[in-house]
mmCIF file of C-alpha atoms and ligand atoms in Angstrom:
data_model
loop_
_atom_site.group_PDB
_atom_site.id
_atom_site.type_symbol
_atom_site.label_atom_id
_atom_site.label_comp_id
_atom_site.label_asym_id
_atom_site.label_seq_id
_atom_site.Cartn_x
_atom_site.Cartn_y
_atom_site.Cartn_z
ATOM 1 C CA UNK A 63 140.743 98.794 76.232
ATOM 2 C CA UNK A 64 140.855 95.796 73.477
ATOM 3 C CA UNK A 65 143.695 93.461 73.810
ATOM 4 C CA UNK A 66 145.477 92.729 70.553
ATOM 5 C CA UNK A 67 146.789 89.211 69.362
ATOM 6 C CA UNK A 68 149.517 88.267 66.980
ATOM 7 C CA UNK A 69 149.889 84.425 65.605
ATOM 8 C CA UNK A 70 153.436 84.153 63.991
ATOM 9 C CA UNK A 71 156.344 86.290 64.757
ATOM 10 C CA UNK A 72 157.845 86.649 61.650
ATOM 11 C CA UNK A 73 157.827 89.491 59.139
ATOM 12 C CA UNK A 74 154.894 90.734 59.108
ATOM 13 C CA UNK A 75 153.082 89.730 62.474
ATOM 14 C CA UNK A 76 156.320 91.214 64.066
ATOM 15 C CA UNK A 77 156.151 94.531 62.516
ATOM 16 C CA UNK A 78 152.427 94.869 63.429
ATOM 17 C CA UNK A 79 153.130 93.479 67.206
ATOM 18 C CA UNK A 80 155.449 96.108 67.157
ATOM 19 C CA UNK A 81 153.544 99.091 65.791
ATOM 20 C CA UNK A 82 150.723 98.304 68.510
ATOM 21 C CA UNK A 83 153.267 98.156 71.274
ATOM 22 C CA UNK A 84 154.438 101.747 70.890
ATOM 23 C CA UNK A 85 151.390 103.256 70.634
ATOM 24 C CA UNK A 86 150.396 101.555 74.204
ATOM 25 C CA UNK A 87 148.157 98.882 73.300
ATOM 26 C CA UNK A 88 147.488 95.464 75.226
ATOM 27 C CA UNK A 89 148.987 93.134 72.832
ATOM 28 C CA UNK A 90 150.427 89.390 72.611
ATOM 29 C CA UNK A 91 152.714 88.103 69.647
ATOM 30 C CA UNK A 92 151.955 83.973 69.737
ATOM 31 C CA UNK A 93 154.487 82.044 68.212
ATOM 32 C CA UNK A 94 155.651 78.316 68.095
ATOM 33 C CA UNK A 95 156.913 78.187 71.584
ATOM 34 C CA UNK A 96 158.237 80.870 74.503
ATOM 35 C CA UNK A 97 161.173 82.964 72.820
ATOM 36 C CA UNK A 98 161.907 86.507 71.815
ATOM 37 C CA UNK A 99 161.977 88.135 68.358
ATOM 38 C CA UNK A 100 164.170 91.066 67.814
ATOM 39 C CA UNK A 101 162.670 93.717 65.527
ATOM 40 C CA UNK A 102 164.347 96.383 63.858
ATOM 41 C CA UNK A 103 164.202 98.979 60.690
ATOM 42 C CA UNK A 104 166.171 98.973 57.994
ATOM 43 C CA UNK A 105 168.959 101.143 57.647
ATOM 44 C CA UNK A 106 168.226 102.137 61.417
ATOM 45 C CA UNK A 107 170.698 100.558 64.837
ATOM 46 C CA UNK A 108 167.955 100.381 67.347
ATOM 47 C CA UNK A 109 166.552 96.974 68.029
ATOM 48 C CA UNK A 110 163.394 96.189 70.053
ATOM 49 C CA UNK A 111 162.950 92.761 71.790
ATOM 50 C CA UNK A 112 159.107 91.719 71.588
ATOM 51 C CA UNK A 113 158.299 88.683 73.984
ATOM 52 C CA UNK A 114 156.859 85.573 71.953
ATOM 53 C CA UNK A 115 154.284 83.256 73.778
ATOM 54 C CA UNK A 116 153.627 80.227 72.822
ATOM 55 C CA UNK A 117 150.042 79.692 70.787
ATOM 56 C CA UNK A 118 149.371 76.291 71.850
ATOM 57 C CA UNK A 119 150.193 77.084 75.731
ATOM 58 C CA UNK A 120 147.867 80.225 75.261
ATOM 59 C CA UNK A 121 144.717 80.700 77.437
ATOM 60 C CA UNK A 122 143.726 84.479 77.553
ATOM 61 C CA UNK A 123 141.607 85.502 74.916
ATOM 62 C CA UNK A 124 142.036 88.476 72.626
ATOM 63 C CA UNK A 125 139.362 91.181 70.896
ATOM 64 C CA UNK A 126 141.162 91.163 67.464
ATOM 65 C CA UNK A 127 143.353 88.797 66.417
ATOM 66 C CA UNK A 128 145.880 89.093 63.070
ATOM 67 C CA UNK A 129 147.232 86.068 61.576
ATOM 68 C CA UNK A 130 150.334 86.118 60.599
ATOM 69 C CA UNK A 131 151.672 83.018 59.591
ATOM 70 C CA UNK A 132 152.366 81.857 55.990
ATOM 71 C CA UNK A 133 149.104 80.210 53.855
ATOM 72 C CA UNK A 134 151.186 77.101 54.007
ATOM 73 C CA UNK A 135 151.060 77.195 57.952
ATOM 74 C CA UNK A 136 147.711 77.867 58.523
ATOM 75 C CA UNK A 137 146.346 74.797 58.654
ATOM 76 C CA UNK A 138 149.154 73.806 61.653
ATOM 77 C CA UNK A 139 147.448 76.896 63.778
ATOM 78 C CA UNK A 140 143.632 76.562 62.975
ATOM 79 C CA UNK A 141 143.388 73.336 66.052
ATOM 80 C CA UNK A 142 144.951 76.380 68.259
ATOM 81 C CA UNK A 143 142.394 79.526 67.192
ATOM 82 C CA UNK A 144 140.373 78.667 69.963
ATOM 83 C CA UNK A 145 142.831 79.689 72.679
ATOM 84 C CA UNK A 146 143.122 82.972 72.138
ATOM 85 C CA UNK A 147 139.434 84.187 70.623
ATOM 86 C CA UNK A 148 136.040 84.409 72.224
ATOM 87 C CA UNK A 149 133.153 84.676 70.221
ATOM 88 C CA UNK A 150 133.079 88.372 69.139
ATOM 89 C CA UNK A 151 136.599 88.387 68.479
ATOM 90 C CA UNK A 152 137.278 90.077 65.049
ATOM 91 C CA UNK A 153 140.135 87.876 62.906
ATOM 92 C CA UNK A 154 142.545 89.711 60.318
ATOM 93 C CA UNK A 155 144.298 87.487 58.083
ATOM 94 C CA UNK A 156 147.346 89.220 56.704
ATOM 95 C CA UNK A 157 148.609 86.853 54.294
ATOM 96 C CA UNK A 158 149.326 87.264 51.023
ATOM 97 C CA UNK A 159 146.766 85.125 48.389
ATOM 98 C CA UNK A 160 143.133 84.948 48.699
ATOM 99 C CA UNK A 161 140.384 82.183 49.429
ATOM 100 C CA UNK A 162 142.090 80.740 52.567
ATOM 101 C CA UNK A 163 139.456 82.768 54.835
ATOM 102 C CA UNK A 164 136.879 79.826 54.740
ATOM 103 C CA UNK A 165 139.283 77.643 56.731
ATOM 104 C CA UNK A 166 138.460 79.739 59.674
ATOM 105 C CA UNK A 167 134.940 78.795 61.424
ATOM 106 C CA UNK A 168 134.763 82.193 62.884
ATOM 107 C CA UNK A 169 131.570 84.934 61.772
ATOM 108 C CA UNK A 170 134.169 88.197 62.363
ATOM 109 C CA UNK A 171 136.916 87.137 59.740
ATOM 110 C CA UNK A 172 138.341 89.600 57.618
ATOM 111 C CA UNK A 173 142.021 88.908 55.006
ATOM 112 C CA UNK A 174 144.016 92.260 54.544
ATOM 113 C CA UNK A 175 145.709 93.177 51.208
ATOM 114 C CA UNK A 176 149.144 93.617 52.930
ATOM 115 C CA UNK A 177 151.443 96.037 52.371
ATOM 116 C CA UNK A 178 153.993 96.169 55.161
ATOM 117 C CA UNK A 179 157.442 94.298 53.831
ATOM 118 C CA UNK A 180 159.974 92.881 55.920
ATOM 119 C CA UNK A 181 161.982 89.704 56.243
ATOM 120 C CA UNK A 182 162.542 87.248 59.127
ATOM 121 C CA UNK A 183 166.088 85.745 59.663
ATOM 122 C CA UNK A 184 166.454 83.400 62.516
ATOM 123 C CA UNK A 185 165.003 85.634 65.571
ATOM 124 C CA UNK A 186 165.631 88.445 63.861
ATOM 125 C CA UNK A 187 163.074 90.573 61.616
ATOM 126 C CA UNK A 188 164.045 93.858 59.387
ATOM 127 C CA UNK A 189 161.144 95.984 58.553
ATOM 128 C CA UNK A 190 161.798 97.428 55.272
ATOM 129 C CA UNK A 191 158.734 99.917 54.623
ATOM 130 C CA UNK A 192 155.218 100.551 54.533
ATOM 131 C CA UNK A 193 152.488 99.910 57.315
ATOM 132 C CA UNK A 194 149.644 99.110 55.404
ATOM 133 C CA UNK A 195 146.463 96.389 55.604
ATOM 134 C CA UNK A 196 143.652 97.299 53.196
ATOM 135 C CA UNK A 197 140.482 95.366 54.331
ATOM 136 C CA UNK A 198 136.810 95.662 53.042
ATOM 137 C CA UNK A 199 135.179 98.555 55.013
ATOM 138 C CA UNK A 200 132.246 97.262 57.412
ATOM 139 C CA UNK A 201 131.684 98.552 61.140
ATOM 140 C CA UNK A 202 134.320 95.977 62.535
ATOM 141 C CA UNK A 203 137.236 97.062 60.158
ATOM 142 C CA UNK A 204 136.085 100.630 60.615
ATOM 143 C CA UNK A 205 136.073 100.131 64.816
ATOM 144 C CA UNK A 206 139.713 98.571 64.218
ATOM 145 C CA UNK A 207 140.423 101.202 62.080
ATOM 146 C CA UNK A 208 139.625 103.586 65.110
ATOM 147 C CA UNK A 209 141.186 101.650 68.123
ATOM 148 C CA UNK A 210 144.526 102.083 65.928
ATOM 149 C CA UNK A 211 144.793 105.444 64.499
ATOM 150 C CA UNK A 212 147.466 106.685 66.791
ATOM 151 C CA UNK A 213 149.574 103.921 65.935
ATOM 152 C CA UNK A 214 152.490 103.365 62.994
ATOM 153 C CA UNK A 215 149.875 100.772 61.803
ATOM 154 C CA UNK A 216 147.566 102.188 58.947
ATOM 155 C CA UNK A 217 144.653 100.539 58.687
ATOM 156 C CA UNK A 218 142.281 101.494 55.325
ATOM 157 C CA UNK A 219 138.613 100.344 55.047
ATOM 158 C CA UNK A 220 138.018 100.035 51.194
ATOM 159 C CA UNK A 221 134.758 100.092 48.838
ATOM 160 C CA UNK A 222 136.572 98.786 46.399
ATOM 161 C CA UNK A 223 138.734 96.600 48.358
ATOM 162 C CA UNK A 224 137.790 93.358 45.798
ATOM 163 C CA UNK A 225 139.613 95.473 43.179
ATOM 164 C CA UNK A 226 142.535 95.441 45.933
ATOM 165 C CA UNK A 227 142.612 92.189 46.052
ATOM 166 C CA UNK A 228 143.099 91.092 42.583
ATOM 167 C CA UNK A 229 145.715 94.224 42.121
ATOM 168 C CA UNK A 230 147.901 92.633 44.105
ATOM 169 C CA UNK A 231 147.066 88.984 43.247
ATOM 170 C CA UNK A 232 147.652 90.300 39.351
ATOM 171 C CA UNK A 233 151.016 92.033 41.053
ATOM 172 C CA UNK A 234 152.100 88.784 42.765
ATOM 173 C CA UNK A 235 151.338 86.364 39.858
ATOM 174 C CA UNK A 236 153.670 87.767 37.258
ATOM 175 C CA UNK A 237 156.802 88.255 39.384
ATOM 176 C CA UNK A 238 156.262 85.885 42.237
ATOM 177 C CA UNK A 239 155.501 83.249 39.111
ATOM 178 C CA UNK A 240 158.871 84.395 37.039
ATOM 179 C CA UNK A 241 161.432 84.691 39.894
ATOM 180 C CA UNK A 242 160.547 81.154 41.586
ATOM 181 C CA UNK A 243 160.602 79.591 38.532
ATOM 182 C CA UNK A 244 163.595 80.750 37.101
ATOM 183 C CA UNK A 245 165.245 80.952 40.894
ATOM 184 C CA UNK A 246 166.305 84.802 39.824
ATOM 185 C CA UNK A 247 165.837 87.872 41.128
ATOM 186 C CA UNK A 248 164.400 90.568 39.512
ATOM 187 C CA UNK A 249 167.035 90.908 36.817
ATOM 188 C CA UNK A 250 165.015 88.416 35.218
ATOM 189 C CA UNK A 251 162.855 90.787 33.450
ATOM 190 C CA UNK A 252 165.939 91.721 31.735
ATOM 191 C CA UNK A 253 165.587 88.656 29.828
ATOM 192 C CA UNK A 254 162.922 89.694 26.500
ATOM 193 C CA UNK A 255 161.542 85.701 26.927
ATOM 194 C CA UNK A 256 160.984 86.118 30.349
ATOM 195 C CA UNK A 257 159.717 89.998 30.308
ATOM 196 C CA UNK A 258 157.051 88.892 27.840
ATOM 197 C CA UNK A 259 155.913 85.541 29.906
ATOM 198 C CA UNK A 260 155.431 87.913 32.865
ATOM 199 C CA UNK A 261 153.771 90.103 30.367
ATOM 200 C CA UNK A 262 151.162 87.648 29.552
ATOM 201 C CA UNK A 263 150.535 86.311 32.638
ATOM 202 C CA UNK A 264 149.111 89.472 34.184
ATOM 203 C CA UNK A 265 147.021 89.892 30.731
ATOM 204 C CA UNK A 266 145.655 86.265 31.688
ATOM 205 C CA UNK A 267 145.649 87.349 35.649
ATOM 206 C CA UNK A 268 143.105 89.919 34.520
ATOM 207 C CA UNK A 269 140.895 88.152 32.302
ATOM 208 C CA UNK A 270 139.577 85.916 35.495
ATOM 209 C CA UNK A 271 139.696 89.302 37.401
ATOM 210 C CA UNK A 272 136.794 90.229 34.703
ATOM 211 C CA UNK A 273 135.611 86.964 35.269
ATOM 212 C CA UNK A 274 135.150 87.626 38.789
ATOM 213 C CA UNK A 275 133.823 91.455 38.084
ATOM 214 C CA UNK A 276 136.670 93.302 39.006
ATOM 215 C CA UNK A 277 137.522 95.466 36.405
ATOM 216 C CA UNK A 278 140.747 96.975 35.579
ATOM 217 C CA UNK A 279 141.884 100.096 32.896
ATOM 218 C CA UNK A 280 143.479 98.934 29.538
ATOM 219 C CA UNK A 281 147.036 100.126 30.857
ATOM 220 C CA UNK A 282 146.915 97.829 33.751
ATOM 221 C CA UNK A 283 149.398 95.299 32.469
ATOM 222 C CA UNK A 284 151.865 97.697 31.487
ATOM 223 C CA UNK A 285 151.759 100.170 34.799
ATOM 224 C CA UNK A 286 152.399 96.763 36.835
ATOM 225 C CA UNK A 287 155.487 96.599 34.294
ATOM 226 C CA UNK A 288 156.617 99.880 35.089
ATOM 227 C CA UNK A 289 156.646 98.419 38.543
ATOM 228 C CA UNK A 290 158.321 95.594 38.261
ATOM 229 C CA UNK A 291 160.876 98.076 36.319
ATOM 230 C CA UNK A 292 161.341 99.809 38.975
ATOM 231 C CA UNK A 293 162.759 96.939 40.659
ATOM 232 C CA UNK A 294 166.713 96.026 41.917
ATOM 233 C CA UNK A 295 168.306 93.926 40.165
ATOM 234 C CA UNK A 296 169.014 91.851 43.090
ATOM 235 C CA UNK A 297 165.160 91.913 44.483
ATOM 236 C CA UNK A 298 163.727 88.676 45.005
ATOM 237 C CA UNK A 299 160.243 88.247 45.911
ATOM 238 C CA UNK A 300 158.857 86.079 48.745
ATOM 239 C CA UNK A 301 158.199 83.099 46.593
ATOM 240 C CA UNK A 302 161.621 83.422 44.982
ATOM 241 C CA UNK A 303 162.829 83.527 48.637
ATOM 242 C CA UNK A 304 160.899 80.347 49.415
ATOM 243 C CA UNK A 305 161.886 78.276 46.660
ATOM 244 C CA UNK A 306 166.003 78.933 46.501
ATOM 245 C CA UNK A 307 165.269 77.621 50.489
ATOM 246 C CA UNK A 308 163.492 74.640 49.483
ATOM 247 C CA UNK A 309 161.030 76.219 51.728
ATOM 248 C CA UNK A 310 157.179 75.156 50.835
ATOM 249 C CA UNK A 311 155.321 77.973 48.053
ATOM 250 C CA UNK A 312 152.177 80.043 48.410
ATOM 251 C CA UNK A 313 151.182 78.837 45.157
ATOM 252 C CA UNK A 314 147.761 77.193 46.098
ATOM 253 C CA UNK A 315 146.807 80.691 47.356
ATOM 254 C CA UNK A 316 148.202 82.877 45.018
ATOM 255 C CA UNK A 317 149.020 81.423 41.437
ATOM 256 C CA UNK A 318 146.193 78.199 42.450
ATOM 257 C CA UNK A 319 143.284 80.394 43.029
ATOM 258 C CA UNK A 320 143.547 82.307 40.018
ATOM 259 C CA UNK A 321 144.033 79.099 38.317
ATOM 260 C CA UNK A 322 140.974 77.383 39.718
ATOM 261 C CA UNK A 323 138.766 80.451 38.947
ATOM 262 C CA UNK A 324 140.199 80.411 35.390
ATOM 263 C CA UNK A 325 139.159 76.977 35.169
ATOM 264 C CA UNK A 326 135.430 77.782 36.498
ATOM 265 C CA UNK A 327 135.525 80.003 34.157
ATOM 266 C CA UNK A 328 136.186 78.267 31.193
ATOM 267 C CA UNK A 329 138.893 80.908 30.211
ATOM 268 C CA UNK A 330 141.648 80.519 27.969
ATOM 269 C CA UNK A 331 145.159 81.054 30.272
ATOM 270 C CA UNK A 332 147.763 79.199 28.429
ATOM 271 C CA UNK A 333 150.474 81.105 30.687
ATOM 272 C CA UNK A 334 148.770 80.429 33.804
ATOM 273 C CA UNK A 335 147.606 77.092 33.590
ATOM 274 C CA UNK A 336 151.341 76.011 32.759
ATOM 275 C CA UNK A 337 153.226 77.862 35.035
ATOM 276 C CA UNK A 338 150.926 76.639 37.533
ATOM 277 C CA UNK A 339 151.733 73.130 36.867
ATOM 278 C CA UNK A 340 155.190 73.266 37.113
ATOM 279 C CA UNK A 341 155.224 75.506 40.415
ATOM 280 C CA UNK A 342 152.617 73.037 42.131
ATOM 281 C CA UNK A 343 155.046 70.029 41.642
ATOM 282 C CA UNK A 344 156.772 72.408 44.463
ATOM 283 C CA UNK A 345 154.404 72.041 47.345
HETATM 284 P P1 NDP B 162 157.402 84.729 58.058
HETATM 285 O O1 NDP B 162 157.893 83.386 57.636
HETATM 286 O O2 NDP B 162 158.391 85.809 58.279
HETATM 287 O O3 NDP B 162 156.544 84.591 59.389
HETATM 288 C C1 NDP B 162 155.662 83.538 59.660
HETATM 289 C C2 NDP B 162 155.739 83.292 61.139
HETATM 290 O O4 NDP B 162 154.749 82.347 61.504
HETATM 291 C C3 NDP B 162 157.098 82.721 61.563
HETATM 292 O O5 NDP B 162 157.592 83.429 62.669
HETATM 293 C C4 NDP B 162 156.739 81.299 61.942
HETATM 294 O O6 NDP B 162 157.521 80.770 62.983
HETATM 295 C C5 NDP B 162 155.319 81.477 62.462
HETATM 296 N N1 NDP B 162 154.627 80.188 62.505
HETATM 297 C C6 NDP B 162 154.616 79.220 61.579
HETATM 298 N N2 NDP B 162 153.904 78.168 61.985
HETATM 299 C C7 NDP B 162 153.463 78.475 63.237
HETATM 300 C C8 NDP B 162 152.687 77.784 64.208
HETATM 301 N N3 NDP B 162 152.218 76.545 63.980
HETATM 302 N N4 NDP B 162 152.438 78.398 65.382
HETATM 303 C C9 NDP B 162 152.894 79.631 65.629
HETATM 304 N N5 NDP B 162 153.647 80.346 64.753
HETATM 305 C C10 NDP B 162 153.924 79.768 63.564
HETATM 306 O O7 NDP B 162 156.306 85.152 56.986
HETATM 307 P P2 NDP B 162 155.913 86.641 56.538
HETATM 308 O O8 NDP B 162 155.633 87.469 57.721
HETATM 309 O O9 NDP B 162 156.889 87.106 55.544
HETATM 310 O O10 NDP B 162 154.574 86.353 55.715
HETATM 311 C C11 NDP B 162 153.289 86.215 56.324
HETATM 312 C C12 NDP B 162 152.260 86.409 55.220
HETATM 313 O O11 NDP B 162 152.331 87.762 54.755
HETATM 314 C C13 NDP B 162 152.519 85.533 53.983
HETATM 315 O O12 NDP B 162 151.307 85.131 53.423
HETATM 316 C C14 NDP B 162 153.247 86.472 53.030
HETATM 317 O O13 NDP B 162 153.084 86.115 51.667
HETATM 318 C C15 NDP B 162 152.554 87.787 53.356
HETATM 319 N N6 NDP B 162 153.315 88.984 53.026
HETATM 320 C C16 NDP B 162 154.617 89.109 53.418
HETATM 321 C C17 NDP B 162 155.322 90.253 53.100
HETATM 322 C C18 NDP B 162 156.747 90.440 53.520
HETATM 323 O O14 NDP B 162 157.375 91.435 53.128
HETATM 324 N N7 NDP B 162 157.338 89.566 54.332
HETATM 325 C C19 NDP B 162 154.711 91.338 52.333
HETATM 326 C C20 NDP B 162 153.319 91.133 52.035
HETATM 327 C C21 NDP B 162 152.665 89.982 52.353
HETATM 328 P P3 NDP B 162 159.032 80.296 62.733
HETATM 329 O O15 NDP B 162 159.800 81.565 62.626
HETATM 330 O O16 NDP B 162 159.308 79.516 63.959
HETATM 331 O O17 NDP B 162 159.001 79.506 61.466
#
């Protein structure tokens, strides 16, 4: 049976520790240091209590390993990879972003387009919906994809997973880029200045897409939108989160690679290139 590994208890690596965990799998959530981590769902009264371990006092190893720690803490976990992989371990990174995969010296390394949303507070973590990692489809994600059918975790192997990616890097650059900023919520949009910033931004966030190759339909700037629309008022996005907690940004893997491809490029991103500027003074 494989054994499962977690690095960083928080939101996300939480909800997937937890998902193995009822459907019977071997599986160890590596945090900071020894503790506990209570998980629950929203709107339900149940709480579970996962056991943390800590990463650096690790030893066994583990067949597939998820990352789950922030792109701003990977660099404090990479020295510790080595205690809990072997050499045909397979390595998820679920973090939001892209390009942060060639930190890890590892051949089986795959990043998931996440879609499982939750929030961490102190020891506690609220899952709020979806179970969701999209990863490119190859005979490791599709052996993964196996090993975890019966559980809450759902686990899609994608030909056109590049297009995934830069959906939701497009998704996260115009809100994730307007909230911080501004330090609102999603009530932002309701200002026309703002609306049409976040507007251009994901026209600009689609140009380097083309750039790249990945190619989008002529109403994908205003279905994202619709999206945002869709929103709560009171919705605030992870980087919005971050930066009303003076907590360090995802910018140099969300808003920086776009940038730096834009720049390869040689393409004209006015929005990007500015807003970029002022979020990296963050860091
Ligand atoms: P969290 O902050 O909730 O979790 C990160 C966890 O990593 C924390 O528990 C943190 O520990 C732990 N950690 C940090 N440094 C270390 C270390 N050196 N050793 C061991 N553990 C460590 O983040 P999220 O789960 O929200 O986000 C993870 C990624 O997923 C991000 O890239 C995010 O953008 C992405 N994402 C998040 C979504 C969400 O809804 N939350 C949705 C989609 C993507 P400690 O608690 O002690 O700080």
């Amino acid at each position: 049976m494989k054994k499962f590994g977690i690095i960083g208890p928080g939101a996300v690596g939480t909800a997937i520790a937890y998902a193995l965990n009822q459907s019977g799998h071997i599986v160890s959530l590596f945090g900071r240091s020894h503790s506990t981590v209570q998980f629950q769902e929203y709107n339900q009264n149940e709480q579970h209590e996962l056991t943390v371990h800590s990463l650096q006092e690790a030893n066994e190893t583990v067949d597939v390993l998820f990352i789950a720690v922030k792109t701003t803490q990977l660099d404090s976990i990479i020295p510790y990879l080595n205690n809990v992989i072997h050499s045909n371990s397979v390595i998820i990174l679920t973090q939001n972003g892209y390009g942060q995969l060639e930190k890890i010296d590892h051949p089986n390394k795959y990043q998931a387009v996440v879609y499982i949303s939750g929030q961490k507070d102190g020891h506690h973590v609220t899952h709020f919906r979806d179970w969701t990692l999209k990863l490119p489809i190859n005979d490791y994600t599709l052996d993964l994809q196996q090993s975890t059918q019966q559980s809450l975790l759902n686990i899609e192997c994608l030909e056109d997973y590049a297009e995934q990616v830069w959906y939701k890097l497009i998704v996260n650059l115009g809100i994730n880029t307007v909230t911080a900023l501004t330090r609102q919520p999603a009530k932002v949009l309701n200002a026309i200045e703002v609306k049409t910033l976040c507007y251009n931004l994901l026209v600009e966030g689609k140009r380097v897409a083309e750039a790249e190759g990945v190619y989008f339909n002529d109403d994908l700037e205003n279905s994202i939108m619709k999206i945002y629309d869709g929103y709560p008022d009171d919705m605030g996005t992870s980087m919005y989160y971050d930066m009303i907690n003076n907590r360090p940004l995802e910018t140099q893997y969300i808003q920086g690679y776009i940038y730096q491809l834009s720049q390869k490029h040689q393409l004209s991103t006015p929005h990007i290139d500015s807003t970029y500027a002022i979020l990296s003074t963050f860091q």
